[in-house]
Short mmCIF file of C-alpha atoms and ligand atoms in Angstrom, two decimals:
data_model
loop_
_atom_site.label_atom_id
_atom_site.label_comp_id
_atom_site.label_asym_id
_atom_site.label_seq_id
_atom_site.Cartn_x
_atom_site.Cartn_y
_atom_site.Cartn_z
CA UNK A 1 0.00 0.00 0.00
CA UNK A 2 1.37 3.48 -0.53
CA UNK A 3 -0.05 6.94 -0.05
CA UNK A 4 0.41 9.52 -3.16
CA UNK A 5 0.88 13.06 -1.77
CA UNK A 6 0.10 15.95 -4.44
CA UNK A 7 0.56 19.31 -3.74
CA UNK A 8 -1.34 21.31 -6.43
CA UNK A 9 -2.38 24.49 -7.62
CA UNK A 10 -5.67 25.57 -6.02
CA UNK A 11 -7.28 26.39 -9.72
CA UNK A 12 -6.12 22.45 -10.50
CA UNK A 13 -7.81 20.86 -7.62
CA UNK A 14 -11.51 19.95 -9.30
CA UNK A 15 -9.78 18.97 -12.05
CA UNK A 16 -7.19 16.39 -10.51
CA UNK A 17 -10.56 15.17 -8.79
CA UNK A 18 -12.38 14.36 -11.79
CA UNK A 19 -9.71 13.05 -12.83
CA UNK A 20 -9.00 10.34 -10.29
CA UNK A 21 -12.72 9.71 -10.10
CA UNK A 22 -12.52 8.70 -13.64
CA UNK A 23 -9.84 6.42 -12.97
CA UNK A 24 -12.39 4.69 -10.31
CA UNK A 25 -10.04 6.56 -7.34
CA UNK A 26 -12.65 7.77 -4.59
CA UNK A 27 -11.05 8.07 -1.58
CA UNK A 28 -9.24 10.78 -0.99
CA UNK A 29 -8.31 13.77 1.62
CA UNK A 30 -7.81 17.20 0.79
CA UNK A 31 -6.23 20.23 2.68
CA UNK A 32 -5.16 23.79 1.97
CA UNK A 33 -1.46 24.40 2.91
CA UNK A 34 0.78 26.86 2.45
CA UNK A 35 4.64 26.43 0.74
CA UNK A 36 7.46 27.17 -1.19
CA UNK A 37 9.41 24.84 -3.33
CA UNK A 38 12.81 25.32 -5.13
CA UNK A 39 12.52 28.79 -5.82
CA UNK A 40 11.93 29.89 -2.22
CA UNK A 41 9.25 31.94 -2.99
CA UNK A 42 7.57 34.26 -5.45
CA UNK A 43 9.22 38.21 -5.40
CA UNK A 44 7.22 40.76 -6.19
CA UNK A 45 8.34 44.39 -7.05
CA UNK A 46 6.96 47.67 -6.74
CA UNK A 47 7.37 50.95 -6.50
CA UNK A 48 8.07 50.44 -2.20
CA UNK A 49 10.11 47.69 -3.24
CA UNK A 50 10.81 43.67 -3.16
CA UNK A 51 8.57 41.63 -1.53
CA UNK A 52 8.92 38.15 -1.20
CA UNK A 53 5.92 35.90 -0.79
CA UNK A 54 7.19 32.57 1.04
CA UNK A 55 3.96 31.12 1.87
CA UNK A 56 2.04 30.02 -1.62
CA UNK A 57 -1.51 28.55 -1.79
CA UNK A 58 -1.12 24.93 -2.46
CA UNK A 59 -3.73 22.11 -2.15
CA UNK A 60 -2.46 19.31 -0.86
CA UNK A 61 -4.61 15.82 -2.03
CA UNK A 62 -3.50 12.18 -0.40
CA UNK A 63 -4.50 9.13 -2.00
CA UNK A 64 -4.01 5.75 -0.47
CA UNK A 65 -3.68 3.12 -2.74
CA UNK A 66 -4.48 -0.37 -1.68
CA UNK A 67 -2.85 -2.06 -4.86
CA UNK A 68 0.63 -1.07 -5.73
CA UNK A 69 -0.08 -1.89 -9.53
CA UNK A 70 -2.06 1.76 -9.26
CA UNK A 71 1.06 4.10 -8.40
CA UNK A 72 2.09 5.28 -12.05
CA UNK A 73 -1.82 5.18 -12.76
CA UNK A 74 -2.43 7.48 -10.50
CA UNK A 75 0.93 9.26 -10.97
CA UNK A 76 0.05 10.21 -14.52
CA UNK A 77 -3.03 11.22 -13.95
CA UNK A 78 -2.18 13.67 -11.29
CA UNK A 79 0.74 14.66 -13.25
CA UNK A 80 -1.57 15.03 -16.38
CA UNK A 81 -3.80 17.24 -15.07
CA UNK A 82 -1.94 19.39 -12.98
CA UNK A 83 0.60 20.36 -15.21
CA UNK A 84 0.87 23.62 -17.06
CA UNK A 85 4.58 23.87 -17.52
CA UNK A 86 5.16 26.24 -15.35
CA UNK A 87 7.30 26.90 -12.34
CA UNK A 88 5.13 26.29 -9.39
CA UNK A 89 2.83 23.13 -10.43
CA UNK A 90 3.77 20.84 -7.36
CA UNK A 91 5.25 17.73 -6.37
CA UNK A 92 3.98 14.30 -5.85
CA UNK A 93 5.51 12.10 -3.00
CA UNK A 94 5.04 8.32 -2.34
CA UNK A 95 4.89 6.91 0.75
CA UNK A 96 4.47 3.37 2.43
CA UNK A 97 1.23 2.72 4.26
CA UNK A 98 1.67 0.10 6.89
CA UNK A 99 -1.88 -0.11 7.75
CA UNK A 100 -5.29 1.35 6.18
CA UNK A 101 -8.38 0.73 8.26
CA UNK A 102 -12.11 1.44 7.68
CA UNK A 103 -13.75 2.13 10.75
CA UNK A 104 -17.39 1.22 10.12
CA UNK A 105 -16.08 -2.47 9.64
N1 ATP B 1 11.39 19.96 -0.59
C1 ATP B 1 10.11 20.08 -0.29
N2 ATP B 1 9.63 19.55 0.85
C2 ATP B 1 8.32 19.68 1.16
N3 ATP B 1 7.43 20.27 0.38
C3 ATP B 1 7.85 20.83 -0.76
C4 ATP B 1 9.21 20.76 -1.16
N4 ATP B 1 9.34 21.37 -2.36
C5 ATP B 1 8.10 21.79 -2.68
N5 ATP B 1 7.23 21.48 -1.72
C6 ATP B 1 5.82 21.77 -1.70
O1 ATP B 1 5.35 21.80 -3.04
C7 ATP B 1 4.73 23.03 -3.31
C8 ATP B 1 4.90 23.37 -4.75
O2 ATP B 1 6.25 23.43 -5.03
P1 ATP B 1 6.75 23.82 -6.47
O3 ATP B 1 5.83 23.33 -7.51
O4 ATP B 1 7.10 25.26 -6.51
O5 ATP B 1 8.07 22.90 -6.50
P2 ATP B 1 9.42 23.21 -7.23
O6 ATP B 1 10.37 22.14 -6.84
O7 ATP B 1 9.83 24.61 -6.94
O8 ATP B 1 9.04 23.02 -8.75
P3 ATP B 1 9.02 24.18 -9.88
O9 ATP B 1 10.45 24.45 -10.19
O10 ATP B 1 8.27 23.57 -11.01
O11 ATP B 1 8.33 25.36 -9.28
C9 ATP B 1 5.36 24.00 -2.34
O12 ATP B 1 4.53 25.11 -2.10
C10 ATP B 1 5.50 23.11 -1.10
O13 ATP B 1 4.24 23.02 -0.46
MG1 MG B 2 8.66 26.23 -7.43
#
């Protein structure tokens, strides 16, 4: 079992969703976060001067998958979707689940 970890642009969020629901991937928990990636930031400039914004809306979407054979499935359809080619589109991690329980049962 592994948990996929994408952190997204907000605007790319429905769409990831649709996506994975098309691929039959339900389950799923989202939460708005805040980051920076390889750039450290976005700077802005005006006429007071730099700013530097260090703390960019992300959406952050984890997926546990129960069969491993799923991973680059649900890789490339994150990836897919998300992308625009553009600095700033997010990052996927992959963890190992040890355990995934359903409480009703
Ligand atoms: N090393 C990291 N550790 C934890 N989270 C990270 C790391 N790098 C990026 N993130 C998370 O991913 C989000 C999006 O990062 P971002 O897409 O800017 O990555 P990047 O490596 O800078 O890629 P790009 O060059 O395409 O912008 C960040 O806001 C942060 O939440
Ligand atoms: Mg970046």
């Amino acid at each position: 079992m592994k948990m996929i970890i994408a952190i997204v642009r907000p605007e790319k969020c429905q769409a990831v969703k649709d996506a994975l629901k098309a691929k039959g991937v339900n389950g799923m928990t989202i939460t708005h976060v805040v980051g920076r990636g390889t750039q450290a930031g976005i700077k802005f400039t005006n006429r007071i001067g730099d700013f530097l914004v260090d703390e960019i809306e992300k959406i952050k979407i984890e997926v546990v998958i129960e069969d491993d054979s799923n991973e680059e499935c649900v890789i490339k359809t994150i990836t897919d979707t998300a992308n625009t080619g553009k600095p700033g589109d997010g990052r996927i991690i992959v963890v190992p689940v040890e355990k995934f329980l359903q409480i009703r049962s």
